[in-house]
PDB file of C-alpha atoms in Angstrom:
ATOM      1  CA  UNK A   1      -8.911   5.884  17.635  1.00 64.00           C
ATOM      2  CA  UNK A   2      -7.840   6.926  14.021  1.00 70.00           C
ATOM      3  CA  UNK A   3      -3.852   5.117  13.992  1.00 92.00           C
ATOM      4  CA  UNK A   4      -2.729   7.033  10.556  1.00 96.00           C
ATOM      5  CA  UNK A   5      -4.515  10.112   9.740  1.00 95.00           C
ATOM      6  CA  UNK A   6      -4.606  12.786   6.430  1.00 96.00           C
ATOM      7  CA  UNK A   7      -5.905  15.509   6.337  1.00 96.00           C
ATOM      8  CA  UNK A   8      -7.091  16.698   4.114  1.00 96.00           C
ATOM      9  CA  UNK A   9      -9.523  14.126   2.529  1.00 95.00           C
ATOM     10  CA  UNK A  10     -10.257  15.566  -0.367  1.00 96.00           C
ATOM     11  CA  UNK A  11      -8.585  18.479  -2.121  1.00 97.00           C
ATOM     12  CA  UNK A  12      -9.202  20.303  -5.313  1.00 97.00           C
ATOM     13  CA  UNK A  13      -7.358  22.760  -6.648  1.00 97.00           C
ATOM     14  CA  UNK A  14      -6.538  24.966  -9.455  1.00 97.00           C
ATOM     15  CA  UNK A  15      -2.817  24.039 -11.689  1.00 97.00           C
ATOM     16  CA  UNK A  16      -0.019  26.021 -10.329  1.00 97.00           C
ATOM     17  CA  UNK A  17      -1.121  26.294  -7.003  1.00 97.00           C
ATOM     18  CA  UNK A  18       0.958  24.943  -4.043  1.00 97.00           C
ATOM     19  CA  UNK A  19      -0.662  22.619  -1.850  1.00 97.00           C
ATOM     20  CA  UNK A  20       0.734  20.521   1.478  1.00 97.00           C
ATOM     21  CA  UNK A  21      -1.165  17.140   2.856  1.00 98.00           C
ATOM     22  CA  UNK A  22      -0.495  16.133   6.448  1.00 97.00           C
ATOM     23  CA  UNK A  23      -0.218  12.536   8.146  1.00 97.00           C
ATOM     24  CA  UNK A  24      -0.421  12.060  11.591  1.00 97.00           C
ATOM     25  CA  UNK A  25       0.102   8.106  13.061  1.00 96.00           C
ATOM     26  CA  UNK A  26      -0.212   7.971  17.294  1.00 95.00           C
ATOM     27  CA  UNK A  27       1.098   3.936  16.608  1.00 94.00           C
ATOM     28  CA  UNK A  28       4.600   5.061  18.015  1.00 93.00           C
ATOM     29  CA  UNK A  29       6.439   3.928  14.414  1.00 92.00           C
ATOM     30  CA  UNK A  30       9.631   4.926  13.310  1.00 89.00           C
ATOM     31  CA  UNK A  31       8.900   4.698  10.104  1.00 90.00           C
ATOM     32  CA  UNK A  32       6.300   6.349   7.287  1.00 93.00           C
ATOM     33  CA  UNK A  33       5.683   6.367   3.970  1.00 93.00           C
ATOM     34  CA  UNK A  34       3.877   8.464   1.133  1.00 94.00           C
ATOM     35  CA  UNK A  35       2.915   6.553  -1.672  1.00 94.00           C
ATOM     36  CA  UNK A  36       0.968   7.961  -5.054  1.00 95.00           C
ATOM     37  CA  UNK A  37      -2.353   5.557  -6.376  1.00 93.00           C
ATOM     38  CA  UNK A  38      -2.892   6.610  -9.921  1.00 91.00           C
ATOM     39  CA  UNK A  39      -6.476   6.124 -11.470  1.00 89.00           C
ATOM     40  CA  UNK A  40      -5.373   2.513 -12.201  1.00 87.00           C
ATOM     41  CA  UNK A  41      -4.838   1.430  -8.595  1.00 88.00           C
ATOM     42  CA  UNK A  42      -1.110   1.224  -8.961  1.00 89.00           C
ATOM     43  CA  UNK A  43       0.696   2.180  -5.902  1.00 91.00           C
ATOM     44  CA  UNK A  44       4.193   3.676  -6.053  1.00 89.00           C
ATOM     45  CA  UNK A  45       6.115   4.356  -3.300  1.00 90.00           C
ATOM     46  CA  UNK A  46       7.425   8.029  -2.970  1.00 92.00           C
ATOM     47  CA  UNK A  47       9.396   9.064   0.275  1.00 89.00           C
ATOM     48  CA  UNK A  48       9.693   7.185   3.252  1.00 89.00           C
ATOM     49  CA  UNK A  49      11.509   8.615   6.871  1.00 87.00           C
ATOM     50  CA  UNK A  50      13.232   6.525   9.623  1.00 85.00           C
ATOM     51  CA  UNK A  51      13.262   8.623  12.902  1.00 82.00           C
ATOM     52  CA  UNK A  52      13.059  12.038  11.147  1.00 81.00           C
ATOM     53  CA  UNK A  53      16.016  10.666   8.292  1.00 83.00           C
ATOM     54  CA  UNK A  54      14.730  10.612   4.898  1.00 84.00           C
ATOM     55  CA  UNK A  55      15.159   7.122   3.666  1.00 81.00           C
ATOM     56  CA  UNK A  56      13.676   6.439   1.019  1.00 79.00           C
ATOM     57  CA  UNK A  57      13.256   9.147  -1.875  1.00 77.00           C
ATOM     58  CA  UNK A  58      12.454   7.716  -5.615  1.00 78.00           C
ATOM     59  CA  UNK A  59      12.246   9.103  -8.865  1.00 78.00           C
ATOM     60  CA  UNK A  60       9.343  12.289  -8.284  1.00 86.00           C
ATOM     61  CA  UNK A  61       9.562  15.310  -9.187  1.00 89.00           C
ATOM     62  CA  UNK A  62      11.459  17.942  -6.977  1.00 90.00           C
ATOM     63  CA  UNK A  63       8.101  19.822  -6.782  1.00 95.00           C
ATOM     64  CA  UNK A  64       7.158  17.199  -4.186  1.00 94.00           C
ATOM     65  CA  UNK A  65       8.839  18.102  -0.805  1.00 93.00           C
ATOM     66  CA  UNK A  66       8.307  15.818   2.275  1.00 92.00           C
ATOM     67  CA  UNK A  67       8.613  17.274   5.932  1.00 92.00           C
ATOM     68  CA  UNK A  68       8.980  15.369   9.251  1.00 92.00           C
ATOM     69  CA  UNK A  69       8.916  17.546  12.247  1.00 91.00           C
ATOM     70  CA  UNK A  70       9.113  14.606  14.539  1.00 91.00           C
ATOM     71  CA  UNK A  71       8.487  11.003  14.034  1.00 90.00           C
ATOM     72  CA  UNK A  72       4.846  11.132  14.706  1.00 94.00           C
ATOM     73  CA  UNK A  73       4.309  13.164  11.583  1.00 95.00           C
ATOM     74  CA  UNK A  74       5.157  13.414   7.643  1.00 95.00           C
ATOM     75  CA  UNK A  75       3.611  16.208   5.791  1.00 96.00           C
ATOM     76  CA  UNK A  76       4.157  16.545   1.496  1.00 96.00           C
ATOM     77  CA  UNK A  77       4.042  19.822   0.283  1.00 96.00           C
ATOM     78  CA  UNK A  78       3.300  19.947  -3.446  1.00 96.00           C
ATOM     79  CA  UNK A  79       4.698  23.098  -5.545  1.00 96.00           C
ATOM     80  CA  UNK A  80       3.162  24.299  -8.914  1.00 97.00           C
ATOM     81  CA  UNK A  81      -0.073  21.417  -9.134  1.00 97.00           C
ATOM     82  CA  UNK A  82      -0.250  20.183 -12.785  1.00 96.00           C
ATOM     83  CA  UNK A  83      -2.761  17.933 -13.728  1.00 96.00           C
ATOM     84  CA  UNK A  84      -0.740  15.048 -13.751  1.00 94.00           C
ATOM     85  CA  UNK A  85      -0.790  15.135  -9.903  1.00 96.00           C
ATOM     86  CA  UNK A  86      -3.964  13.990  -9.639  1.00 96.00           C
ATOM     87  CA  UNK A  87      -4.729  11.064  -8.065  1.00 96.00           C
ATOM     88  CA  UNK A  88      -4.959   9.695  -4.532  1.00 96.00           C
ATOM     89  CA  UNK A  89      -2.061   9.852  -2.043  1.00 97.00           C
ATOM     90  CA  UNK A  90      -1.391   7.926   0.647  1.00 96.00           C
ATOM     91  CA  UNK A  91       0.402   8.371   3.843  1.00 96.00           C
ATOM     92  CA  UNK A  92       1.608   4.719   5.677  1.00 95.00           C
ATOM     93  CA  UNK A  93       3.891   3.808   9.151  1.00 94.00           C
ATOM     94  CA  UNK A  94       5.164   0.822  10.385  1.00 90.00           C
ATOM     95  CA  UNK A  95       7.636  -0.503  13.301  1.00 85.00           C
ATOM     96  CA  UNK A  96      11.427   0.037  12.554  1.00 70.00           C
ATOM     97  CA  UNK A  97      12.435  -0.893   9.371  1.00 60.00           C
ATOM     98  CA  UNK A  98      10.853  -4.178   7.289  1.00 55.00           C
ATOM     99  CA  UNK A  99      13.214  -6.610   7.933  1.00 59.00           C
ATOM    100  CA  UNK A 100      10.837  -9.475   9.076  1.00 63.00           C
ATOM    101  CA  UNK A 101       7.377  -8.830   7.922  1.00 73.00           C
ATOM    102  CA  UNK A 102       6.192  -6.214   9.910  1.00 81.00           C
ATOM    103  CA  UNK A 103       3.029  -4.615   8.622  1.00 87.00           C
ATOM    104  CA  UNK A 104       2.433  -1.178   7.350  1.00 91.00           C
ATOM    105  CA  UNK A 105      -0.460   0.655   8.583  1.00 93.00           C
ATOM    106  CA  UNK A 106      -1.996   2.644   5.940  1.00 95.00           C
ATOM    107  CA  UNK A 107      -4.273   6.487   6.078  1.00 95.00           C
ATOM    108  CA  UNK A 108      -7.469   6.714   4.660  1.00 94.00           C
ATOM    109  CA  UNK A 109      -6.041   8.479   1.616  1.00 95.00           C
ATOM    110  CA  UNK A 110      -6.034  12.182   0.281  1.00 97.00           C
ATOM    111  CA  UNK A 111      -7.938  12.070  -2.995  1.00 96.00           C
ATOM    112  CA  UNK A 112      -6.296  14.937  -5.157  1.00 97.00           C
ATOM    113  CA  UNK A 113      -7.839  16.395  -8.177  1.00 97.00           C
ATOM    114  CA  UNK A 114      -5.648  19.133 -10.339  1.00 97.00           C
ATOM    115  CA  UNK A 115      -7.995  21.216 -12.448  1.00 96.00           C
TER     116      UNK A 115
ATOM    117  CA  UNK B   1      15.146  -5.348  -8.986  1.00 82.00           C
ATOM    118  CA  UNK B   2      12.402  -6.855  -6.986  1.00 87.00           C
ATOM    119  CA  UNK B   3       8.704  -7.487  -8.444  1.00 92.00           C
ATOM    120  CA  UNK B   4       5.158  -9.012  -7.903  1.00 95.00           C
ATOM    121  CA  UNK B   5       2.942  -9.554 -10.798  1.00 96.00           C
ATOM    122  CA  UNK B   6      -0.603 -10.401 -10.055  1.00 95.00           C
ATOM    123  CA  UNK B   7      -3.541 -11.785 -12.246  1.00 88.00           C
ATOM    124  CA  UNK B   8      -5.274  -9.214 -14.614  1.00 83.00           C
ATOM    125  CA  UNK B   9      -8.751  -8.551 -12.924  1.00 85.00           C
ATOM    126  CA  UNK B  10     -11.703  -7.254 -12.768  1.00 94.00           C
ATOM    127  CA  UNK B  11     -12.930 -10.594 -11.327  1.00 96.00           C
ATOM    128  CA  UNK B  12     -16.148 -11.166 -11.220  1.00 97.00           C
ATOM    129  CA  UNK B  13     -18.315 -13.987  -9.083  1.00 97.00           C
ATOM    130  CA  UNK B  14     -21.397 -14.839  -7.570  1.00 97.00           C
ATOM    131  CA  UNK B  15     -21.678 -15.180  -3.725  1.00 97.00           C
ATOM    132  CA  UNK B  16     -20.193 -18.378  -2.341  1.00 96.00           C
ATOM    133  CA  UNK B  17     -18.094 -19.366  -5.468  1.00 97.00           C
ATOM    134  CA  UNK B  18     -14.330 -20.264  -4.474  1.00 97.00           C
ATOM    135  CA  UNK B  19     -11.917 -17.333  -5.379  1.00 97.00           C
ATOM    136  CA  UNK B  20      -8.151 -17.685  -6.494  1.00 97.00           C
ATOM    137  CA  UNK B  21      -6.376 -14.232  -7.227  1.00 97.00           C
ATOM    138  CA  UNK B  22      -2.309 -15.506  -8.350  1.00 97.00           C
ATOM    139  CA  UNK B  23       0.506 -14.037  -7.058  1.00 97.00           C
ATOM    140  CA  UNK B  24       4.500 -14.421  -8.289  1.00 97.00           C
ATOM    141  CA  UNK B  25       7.392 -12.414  -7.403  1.00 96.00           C
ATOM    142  CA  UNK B  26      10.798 -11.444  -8.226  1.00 94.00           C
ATOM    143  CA  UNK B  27      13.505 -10.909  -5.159  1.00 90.00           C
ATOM    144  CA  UNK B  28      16.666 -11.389  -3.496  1.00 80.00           C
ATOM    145  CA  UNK B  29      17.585 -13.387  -0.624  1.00 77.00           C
ATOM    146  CA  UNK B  30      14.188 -14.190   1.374  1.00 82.00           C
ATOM    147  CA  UNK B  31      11.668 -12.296   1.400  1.00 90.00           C
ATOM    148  CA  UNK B  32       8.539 -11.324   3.678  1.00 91.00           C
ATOM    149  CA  UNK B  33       4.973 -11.388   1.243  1.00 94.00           C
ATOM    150  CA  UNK B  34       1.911  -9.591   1.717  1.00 95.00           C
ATOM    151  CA  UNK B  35      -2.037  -9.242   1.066  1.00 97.00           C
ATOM    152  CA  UNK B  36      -3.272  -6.154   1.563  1.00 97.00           C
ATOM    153  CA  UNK B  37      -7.053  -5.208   0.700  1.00 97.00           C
ATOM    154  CA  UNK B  38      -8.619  -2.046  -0.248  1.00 95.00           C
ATOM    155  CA  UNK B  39     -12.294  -1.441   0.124  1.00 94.00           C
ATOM    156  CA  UNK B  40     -14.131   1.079  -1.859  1.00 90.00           C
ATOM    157  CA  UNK B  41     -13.092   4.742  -0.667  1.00 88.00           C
ATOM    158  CA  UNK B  42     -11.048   3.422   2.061  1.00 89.00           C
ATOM    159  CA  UNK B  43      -7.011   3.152   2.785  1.00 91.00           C
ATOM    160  CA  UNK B  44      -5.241  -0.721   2.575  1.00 93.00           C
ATOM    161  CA  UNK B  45      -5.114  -2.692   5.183  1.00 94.00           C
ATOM    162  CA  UNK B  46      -3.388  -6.021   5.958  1.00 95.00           C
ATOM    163  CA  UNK B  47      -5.050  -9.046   5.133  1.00 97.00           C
ATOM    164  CA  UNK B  48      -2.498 -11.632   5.962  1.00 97.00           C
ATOM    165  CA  UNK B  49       1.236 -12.005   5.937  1.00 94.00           C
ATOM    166  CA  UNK B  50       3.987 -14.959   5.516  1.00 94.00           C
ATOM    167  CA  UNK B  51       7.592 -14.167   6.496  1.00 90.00           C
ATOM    168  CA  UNK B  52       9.150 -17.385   5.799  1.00 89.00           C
ATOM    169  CA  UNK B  53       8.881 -20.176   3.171  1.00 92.00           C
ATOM    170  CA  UNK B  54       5.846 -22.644   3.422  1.00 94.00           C
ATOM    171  CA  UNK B  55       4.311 -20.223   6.126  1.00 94.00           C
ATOM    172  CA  UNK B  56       0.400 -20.097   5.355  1.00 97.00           C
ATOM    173  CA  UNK B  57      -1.234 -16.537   6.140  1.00 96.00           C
ATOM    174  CA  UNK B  58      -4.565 -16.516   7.064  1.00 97.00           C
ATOM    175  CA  UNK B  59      -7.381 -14.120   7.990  1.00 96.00           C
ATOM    176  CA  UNK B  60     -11.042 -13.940   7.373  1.00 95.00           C
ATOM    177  CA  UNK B  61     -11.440 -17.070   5.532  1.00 97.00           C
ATOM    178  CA  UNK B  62      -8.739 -15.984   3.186  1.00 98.00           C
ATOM    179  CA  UNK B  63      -5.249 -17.969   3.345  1.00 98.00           C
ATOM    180  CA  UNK B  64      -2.061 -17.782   1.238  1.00 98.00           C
ATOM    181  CA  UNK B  65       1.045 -20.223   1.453  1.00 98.00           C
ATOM    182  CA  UNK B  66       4.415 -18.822   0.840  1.00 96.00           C
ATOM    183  CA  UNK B  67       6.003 -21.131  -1.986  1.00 96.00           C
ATOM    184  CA  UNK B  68       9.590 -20.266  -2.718  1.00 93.00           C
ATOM    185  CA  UNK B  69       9.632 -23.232  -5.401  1.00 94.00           C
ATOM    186  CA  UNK B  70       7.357 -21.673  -7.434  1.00 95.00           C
ATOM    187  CA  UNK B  71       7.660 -17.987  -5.660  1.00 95.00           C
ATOM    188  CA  UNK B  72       4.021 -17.693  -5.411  1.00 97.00           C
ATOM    189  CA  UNK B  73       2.163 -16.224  -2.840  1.00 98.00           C
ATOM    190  CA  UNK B  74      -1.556 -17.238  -4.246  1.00 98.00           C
ATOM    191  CA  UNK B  75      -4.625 -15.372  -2.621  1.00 98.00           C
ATOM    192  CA  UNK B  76      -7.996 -18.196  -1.835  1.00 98.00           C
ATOM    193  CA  UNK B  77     -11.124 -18.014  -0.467  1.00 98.00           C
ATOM    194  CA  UNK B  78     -13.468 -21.149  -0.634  1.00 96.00           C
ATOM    195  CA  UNK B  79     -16.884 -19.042  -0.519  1.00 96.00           C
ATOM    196  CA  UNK B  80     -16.916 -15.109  -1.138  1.00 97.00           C
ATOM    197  CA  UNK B  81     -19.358 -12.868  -0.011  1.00 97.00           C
ATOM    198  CA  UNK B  82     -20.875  -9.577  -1.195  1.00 97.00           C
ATOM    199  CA  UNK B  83     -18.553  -8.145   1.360  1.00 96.00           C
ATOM    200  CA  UNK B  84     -15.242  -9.056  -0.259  1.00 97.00           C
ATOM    201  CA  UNK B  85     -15.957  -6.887  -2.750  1.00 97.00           C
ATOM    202  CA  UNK B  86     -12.847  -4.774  -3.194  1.00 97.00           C
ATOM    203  CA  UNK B  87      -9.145  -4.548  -4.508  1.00 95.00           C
ATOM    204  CA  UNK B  88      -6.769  -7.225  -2.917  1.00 97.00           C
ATOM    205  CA  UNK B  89      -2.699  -6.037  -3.476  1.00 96.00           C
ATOM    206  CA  UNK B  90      -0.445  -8.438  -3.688  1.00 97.00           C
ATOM    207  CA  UNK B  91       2.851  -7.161  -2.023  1.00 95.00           C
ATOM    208  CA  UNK B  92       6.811  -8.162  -0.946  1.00 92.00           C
ATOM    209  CA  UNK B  93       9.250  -7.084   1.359  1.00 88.00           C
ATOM    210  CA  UNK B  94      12.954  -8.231   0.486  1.00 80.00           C
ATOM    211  CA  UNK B  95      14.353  -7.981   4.291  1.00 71.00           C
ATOM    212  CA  UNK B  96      17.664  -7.430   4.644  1.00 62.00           C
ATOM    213  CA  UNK B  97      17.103  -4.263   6.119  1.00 66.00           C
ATOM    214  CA  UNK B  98      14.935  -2.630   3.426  1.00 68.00           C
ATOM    215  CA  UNK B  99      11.935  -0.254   3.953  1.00 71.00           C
ATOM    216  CA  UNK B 100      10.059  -0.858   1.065  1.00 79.00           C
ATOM    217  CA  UNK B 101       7.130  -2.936   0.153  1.00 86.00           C
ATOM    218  CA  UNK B 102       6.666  -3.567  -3.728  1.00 90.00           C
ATOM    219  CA  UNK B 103       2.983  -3.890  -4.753  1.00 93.00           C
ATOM    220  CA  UNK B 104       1.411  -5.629  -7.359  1.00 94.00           C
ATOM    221  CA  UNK B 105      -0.883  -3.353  -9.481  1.00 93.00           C
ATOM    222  CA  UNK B 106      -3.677  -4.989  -7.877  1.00 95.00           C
ATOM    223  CA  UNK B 107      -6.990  -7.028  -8.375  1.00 96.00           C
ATOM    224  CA  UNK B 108     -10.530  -5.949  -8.359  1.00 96.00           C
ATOM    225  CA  UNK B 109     -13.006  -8.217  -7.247  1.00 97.00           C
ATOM    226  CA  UNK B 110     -16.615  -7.835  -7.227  1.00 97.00           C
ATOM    227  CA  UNK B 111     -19.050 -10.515  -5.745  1.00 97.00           C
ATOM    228  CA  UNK B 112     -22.754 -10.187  -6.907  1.00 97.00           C
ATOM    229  CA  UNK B 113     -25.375 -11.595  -4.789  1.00 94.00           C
TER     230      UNK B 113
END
């Protein structure tokens, strides 16, 4: 049983077009995150929701949208793809809120490629 | 602001040599530190945790002791195996009711037979 799920796993696409990536986690979390690996590795955190409430919400470009139509899911829509955008995104939950080292649970990644 | 600044890789090593990947951070009040590892093509996934000072995570051979003296969270492994092979994130949480985990920008490893 897949706990946090993307779909999809791969997705190409032309610049300009407008693209969405879901996340699905059957954990029971309160909690998920997207976060953006560029071609380095480095992960940045991008939007995280607490029961449906957007949380978290750091410096990304207002063509990023996230959605949470109930706590089991957080979808990112992506307006007007530039190249830039490419790289590999990845949705995360975890229990609550990480006040005492509980562990995020991490997709398998949506690997993004802007042409 | 809170930060965790790992060791330059790639690392490379033969099969059963001892690996040491260092890990420091930057936070306020006390907080929870992570390993996370990320195989080739694959998400991150937990590799051991420490919530409080002097706590040692372990977890496949691998352990880590929370230092706050030196606020180091070093990643060991006495004899690595083809297996290991992947990138190993060093990571914090600063409690206190925050939701975020700051990453280090990670370490490759490769093990050659």
């Amino acid at each position: 049983d897949t706990a946090v799920s993307q779909t999809p796993k791969y997705l190409v696409t032309q610049m300009g077009n407008d693209k969405s990536i879901k996340c699905e986690q059957n954990l029971g979390h309160d909690t998920m995150y997207w976060y953006k690996q560029d071609s380095k590795k480095f992960l940045k955190i991008m939007f995280s929701y607490n029961n449906k409430e957007l949380i978290i919400n750091e410096t990304v470009p207002n063509r990023f949208s996230p959605k949470s139509p109930d706590k089991a899911h957080l979808n990112l829509h992506i307006n007007s793809l530039e190249l830039g955008d490419s790289a590999v995104y990845f949705c995360a939950s975890s229990q609550e809120r990480l006040a005492g080292g509980e562990t995020q649970y991490f997709g398998p990644g949506t690997r993004l490629l802007v042409l | 602001g809170d930060s965790v600044t790992q060791m330059e890789g790639p690392v490379t090593l033969s099969e059963e040599a001892f690996l040491t990947i260092n890990c420091t951070y930057t936070a306020t009040g006390y907080p929870s530190l992570f390993w996370y590892v990320q195989y080739p093509g694959e998400g991150l996934q937990l590799l051991l945790k420490a919530t409080k000072a002097d706590d040692k995570g372990s977890n496949k051979g691998f352990e880590a002791t929370y230092r706050k003296e030196t606020t180091s969270f070093h990643l060991e492994k006495g004899s690595v195996q083809v297996s290991d092979s992947a990138v190993y994130f060093c990571a914090l949480n600063s409690g206190a009711g925050s939701y975020q985990l700051t990453f280090g920008k990670g370490t490759k490893l490769s093990v050659i037979p």
